[in-house]
Short mmCIF file of C-alpha atoms in Angstrom, two decimals:
data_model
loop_
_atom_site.label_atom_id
_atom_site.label_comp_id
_atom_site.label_asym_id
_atom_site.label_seq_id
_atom_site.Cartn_x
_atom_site.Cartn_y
_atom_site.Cartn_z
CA UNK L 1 0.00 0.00 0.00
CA UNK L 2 1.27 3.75 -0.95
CA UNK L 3 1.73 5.91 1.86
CA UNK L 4 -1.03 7.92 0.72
CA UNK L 5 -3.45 4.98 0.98
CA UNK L 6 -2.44 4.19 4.65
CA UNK L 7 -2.70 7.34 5.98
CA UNK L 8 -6.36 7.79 3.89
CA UNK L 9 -7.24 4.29 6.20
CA UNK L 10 -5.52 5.21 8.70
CA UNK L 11 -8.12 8.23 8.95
CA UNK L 12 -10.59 6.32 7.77
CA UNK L 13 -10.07 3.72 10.16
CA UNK L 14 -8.15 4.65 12.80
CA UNK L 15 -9.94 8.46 13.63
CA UNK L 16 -7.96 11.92 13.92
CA UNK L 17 -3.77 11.91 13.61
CA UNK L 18 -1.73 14.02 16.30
CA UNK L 19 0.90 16.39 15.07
CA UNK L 20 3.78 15.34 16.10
CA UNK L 21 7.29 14.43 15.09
CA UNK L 22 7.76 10.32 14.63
CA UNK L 23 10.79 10.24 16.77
CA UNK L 24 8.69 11.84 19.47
CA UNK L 25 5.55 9.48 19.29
CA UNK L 26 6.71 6.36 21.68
CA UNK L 27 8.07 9.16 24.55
CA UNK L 28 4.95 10.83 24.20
CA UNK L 29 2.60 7.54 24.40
CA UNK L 30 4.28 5.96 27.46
CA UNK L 31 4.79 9.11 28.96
CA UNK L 32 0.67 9.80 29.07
CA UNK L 33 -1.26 6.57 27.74
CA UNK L 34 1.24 3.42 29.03
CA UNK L 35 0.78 1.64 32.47
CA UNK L 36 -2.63 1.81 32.54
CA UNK L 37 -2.79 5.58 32.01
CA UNK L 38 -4.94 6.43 29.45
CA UNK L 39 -6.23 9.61 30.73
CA UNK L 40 -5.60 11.98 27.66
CA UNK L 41 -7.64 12.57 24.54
CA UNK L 42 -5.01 12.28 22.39
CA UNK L 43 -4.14 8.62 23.49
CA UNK L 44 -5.89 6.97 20.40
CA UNK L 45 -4.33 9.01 18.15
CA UNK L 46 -0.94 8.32 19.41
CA UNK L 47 -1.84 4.58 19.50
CA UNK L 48 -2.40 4.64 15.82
CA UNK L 49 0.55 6.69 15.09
CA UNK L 50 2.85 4.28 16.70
CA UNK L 51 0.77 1.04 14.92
CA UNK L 52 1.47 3.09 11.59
CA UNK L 53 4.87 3.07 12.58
CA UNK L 54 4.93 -0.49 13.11
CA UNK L 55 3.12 -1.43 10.21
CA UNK L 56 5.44 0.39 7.95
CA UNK L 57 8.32 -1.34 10.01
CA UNK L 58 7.21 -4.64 9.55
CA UNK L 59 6.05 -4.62 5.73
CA UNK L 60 9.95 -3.56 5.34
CA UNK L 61 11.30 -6.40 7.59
CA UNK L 62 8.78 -8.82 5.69
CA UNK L 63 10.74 -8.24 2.33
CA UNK L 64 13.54 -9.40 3.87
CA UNK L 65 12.18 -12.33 5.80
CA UNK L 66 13.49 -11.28 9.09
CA UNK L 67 9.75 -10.65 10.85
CA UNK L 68 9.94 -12.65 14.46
CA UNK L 69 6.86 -14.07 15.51
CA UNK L 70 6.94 -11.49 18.97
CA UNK L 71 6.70 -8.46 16.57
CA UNK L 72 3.95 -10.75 14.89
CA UNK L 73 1.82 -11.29 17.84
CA UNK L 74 2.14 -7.76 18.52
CA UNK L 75 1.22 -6.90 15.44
CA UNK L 76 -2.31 -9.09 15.57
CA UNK L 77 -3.04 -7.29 18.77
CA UNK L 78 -3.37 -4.14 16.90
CA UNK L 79 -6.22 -2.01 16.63
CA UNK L 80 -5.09 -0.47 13.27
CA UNK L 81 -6.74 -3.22 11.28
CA UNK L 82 -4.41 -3.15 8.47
CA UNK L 83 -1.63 -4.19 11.14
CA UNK L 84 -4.22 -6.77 12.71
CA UNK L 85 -4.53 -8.60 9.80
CA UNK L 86 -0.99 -8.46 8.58
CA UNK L 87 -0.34 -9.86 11.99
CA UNK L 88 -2.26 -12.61 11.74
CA UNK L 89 -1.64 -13.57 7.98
CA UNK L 90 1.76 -14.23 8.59
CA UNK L 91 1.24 -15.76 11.93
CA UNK L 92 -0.84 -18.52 9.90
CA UNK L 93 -1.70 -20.90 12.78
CA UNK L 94 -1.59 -20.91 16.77
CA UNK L 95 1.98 -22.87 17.66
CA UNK L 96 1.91 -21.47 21.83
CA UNK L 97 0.42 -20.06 24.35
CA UNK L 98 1.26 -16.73 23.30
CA UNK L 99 -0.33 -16.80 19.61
CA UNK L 100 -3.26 -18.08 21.53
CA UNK L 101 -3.41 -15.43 23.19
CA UNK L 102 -3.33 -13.07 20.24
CA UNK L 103 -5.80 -14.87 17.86
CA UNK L 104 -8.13 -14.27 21.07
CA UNK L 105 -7.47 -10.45 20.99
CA UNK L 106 -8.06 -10.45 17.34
CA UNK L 107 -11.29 -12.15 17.20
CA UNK L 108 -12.88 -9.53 19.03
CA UNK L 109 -11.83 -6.91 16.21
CA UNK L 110 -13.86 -4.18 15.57
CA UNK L 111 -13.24 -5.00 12.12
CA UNK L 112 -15.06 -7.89 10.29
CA UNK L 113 -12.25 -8.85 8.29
CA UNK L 114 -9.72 -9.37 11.20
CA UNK L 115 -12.30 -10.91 13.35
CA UNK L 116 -13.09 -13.74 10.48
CA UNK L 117 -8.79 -14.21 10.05
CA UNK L 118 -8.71 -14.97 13.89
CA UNK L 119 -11.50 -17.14 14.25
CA UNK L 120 -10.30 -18.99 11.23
CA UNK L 121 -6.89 -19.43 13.52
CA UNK L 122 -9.09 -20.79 16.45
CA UNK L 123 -11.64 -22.97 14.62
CA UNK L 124 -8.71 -25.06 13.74
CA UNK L 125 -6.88 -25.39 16.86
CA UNK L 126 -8.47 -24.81 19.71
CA UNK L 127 -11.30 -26.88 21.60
CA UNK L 128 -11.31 -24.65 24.83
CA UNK L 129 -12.76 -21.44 22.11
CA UNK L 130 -15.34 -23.93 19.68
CA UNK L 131 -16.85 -25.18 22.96
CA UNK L 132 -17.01 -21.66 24.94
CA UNK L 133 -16.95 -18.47 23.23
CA UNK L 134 -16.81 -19.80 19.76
CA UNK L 135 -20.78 -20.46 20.13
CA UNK L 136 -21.36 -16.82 20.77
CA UNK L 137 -19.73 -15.98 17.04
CA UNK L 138 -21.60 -13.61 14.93
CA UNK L 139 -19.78 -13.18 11.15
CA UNK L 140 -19.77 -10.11 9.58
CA UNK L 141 -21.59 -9.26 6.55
CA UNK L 142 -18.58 -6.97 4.87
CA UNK L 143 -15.54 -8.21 4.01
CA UNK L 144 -12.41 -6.98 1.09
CA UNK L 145 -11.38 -3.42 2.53
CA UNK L 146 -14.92 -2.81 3.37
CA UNK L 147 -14.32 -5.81 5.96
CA UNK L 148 -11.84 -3.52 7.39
CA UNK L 149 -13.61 -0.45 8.58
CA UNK L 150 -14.86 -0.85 12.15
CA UNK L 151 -18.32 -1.90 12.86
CA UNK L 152 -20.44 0.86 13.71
CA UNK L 153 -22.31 0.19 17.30
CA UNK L 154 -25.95 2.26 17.78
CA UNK L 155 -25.81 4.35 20.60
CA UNK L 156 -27.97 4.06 23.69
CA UNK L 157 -29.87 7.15 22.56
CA UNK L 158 -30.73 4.80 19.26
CA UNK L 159 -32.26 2.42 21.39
CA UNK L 160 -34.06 4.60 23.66
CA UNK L 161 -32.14 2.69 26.76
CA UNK L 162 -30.10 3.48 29.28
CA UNK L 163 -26.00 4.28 28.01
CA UNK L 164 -24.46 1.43 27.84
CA UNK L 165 -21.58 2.01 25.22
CA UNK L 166 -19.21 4.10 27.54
CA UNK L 167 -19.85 2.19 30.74
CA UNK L 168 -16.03 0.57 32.35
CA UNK L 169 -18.49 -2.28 33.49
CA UNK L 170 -19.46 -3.49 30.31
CA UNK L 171 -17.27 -4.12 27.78
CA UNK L 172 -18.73 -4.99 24.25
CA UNK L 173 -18.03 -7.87 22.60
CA UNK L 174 -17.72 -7.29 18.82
CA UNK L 175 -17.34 -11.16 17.76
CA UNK L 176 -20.44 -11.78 18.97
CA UNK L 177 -22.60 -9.23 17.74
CA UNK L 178 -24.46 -8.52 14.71
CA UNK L 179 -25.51 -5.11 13.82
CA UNK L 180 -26.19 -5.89 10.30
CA UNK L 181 -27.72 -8.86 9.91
CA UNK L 182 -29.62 -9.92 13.47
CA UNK L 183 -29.33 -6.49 15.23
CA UNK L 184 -27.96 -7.40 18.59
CA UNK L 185 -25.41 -6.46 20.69
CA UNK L 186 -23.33 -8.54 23.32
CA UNK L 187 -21.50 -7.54 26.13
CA UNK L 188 -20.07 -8.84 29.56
CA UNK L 189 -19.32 -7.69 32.48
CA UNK L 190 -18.63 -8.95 35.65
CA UNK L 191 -21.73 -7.42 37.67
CA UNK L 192 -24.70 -9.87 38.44
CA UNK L 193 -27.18 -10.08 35.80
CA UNK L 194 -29.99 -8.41 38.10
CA UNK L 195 -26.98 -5.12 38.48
CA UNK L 196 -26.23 -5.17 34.81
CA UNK L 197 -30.10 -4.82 33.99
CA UNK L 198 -30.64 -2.27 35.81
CA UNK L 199 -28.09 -0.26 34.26
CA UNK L 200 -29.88 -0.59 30.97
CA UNK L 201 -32.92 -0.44 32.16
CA UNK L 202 -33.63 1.66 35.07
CA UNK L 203 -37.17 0.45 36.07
CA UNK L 204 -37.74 -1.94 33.64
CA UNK L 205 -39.93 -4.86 35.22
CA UNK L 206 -37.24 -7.67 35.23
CA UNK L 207 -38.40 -11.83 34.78
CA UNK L 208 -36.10 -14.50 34.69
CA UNK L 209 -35.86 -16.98 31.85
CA UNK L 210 -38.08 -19.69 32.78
CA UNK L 211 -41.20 -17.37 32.08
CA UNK L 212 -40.66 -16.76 28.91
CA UNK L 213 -42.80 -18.11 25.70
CA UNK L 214 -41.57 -21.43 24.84
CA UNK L 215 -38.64 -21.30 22.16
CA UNK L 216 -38.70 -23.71 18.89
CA UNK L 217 -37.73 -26.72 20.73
CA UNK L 218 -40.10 -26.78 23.19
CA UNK L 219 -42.93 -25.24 20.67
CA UNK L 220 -42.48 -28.65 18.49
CA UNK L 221 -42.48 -30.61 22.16
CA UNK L 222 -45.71 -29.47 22.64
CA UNK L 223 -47.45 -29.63 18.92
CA UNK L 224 -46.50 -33.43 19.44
CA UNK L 225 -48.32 -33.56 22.45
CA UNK L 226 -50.87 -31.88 21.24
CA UNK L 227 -51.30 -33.83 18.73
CA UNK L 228 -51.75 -36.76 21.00
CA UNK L 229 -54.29 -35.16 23.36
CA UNK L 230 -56.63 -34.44 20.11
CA UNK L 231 -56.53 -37.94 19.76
CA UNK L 232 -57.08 -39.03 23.33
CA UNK L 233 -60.34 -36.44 22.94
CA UNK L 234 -60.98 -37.92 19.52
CA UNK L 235 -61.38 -41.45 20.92
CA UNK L 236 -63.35 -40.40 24.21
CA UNK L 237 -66.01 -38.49 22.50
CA UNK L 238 -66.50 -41.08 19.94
CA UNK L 239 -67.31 -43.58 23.36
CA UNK L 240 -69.35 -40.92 24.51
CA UNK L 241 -67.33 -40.06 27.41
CA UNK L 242 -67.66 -36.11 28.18
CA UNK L 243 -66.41 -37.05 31.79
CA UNK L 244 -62.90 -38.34 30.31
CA UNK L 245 -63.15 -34.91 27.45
CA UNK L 246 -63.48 -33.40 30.83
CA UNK L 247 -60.45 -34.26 32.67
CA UNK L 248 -58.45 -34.24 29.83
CA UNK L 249 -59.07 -30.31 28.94
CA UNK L 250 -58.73 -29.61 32.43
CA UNK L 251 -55.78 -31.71 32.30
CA UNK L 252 -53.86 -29.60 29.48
CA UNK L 253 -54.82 -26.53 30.58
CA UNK L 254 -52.58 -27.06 33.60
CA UNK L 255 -49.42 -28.33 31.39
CA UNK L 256 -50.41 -25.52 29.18
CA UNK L 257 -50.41 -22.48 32.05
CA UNK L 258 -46.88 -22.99 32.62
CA UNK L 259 -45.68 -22.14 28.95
CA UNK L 260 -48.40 -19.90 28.25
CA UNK L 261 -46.99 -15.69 27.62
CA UNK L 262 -48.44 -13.23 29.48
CA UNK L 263 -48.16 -9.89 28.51
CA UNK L 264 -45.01 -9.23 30.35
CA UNK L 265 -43.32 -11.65 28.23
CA UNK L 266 -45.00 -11.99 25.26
CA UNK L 267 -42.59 -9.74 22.91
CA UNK L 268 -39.25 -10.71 24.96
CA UNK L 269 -37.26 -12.58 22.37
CA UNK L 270 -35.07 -15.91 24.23
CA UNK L 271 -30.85 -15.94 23.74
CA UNK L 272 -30.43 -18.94 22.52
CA UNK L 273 -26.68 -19.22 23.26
CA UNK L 274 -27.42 -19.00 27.13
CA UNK L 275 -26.59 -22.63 29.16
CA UNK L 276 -27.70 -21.37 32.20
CA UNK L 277 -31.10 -22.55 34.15
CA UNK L 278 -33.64 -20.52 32.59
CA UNK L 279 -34.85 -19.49 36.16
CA UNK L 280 -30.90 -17.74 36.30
CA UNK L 281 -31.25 -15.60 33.09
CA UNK L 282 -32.99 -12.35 33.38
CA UNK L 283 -34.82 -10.21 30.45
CA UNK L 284 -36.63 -6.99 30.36
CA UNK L 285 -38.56 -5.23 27.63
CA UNK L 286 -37.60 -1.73 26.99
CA UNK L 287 -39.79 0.38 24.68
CA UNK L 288 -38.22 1.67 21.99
CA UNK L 289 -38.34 6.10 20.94
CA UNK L 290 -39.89 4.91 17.78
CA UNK L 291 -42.91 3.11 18.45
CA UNK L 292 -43.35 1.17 15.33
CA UNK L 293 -40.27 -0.73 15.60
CA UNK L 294 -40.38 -4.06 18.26
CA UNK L 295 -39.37 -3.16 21.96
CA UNK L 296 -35.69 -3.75 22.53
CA UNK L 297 -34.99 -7.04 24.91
CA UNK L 298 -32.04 -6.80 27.15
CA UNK L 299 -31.22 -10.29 28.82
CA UNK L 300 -28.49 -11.04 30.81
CA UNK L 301 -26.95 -14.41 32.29
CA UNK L 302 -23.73 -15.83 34.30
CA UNK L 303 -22.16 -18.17 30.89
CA UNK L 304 -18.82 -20.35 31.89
CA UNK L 305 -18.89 -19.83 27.85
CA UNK L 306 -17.70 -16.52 28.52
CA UNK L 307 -15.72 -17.36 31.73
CA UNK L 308 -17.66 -17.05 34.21
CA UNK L 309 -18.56 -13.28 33.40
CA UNK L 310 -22.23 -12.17 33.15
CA UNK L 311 -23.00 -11.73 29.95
CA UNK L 312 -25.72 -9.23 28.46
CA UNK L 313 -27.57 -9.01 25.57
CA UNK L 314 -29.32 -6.60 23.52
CA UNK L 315 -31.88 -7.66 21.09
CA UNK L 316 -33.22 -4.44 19.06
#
């Protein structure tokens, strides 16, 4: 790529550049952004003025052949996703701990095309990710250089809820979310599902899981059974038994109370991806600003998918 063309993406990409000599980028970044400080506006910026740095380092070292697989892992840490994905490409597969580690960085991209590389990495290799957080995986719908433009999350205002985006408790997790295709968003956190709800949704009348309509599974459990009961009424009113059609109406109704939606539940939509007892999940309906458009479900759960961490969920 042309110097022109990386700094276009990088401002496409990456956001604003800071002024500022090269030779005094790395001073400047550990001197107000490093050790956990990252108390300064202009920390992103210098961020993506040292990964520009790197990037241009590396394609040069890369010619030669003389890229170690440190400055590689590094480099698939990135944010910049040009950098990212260079990183990765050249890693090619997980050999330790420590591209592991990495690939598990990348994944959760901002950018569609980085995430896919990484998961590609972990699909292959790695049980411990299929089994746990691989389940939560959303792909993205862009990929080429469009692939590489960060996804673009809606803001709390969007969804009429509580803010969500800037909170330190949540962090959002871009792998498995979908704001193009399904149009929900995933985070975790490690408050209790009751605390994360009502950060969302101050107010909100909260239910747990185990309320909720019946999903597809259980739907198709119960046209079977159904379908048996018809027949058990079939054969009793063709004996003349209304006793026995009786007792078995009164009989369903009670099976059928249970799974039945009341109005509190009726437009919550169920996470499929959540392993925990029903009766542990939690949902609440949050109205939308626009009226027309179905009311947003937030639902939240403890997952050992996700390490132990609560994880929320925004359906919208």
């Amino acid at each position: 790529m042309t110097p022109t063309l990386l700094l276009g993406a990088a401002l496409l990409i990456g956001g604003p550049r800071i002024d500022l000599p090269p030779e005094q980028v790395q001073a400047q970044f550990e001197k107000q952004c490093a050790d956990g400080r990252w108390n300064n506006d202009s920390c992103p910026a210098l961020r993506i003025e040292l990964e520009l740095q790197l990037y241009d380092e590396l394609l040069r070292l890369a010619l030669n052949g003389e890229v170690d697989r440190a400055s590689l892992q590094t480099a698939a840490r990135a944010r910049f996703p040009m950098l990212a994905e260079f990183g990765l490409r050249k890693l090619g597969k997980i050999t330790n701990q420590d591209d592991r580690e990495a690939a598990l960085v990348a994944v959760d991209h901002p950018a569609p095309t980085v995430r896919a590389l990484a998961k590609q990495m972990l699909d292959v290799q790695d049980d411990r990710w299929r089994k746990g957080m691989g389940v939560w995986w959303r792909g993205g719908a862009r990929n080429g250089f469009a692939g590489m433009v960060p996804d673009v999350v809606p803001s709390a205002a969007q969804l009429g809820i509580a803010p969500v985006n800037d909170n330190e408790a949540l962090r959002f997790r871009y792998f498995a979310s979908s704001t193009e295709r399904e149009r929900r968003l995933v985070f975790t956190t490690k408050l209790t599902p009751d605390q994360a709800l009502a950060l969302i949704a101050k107010g909100g009348k909260v239910v747990d899981g185990s309320k909720l309509p019946p999903g597809a599974k259980e739907q198709e459990a119960v046209g079977k059974s159904m379908a048996g009961v018809q027949k058990e009424i079939q054969e009793a009113m063709a004996r003349g038994d209304m006793k026995a059609v009786a007792e078995i109406s009164q009989r369903i109704s009670k099976q059928m109370t249970p799974v039945m939606p009341t109005q509190e539940t009726m437009m919550l939509r169920p996470v499929a991806e959540f392993t925990a007892a029903p009766a542990n999940a939690r949902y609440v309906q949050v109205p939308t600003i626009d009226k027309t458009h179905t009311p947003v479900t937030a639902a939240a759960s403890r997952e050992e998918s996700m390490g132990g961490e609560t994880v929320v969920v925004i359906l919208y």
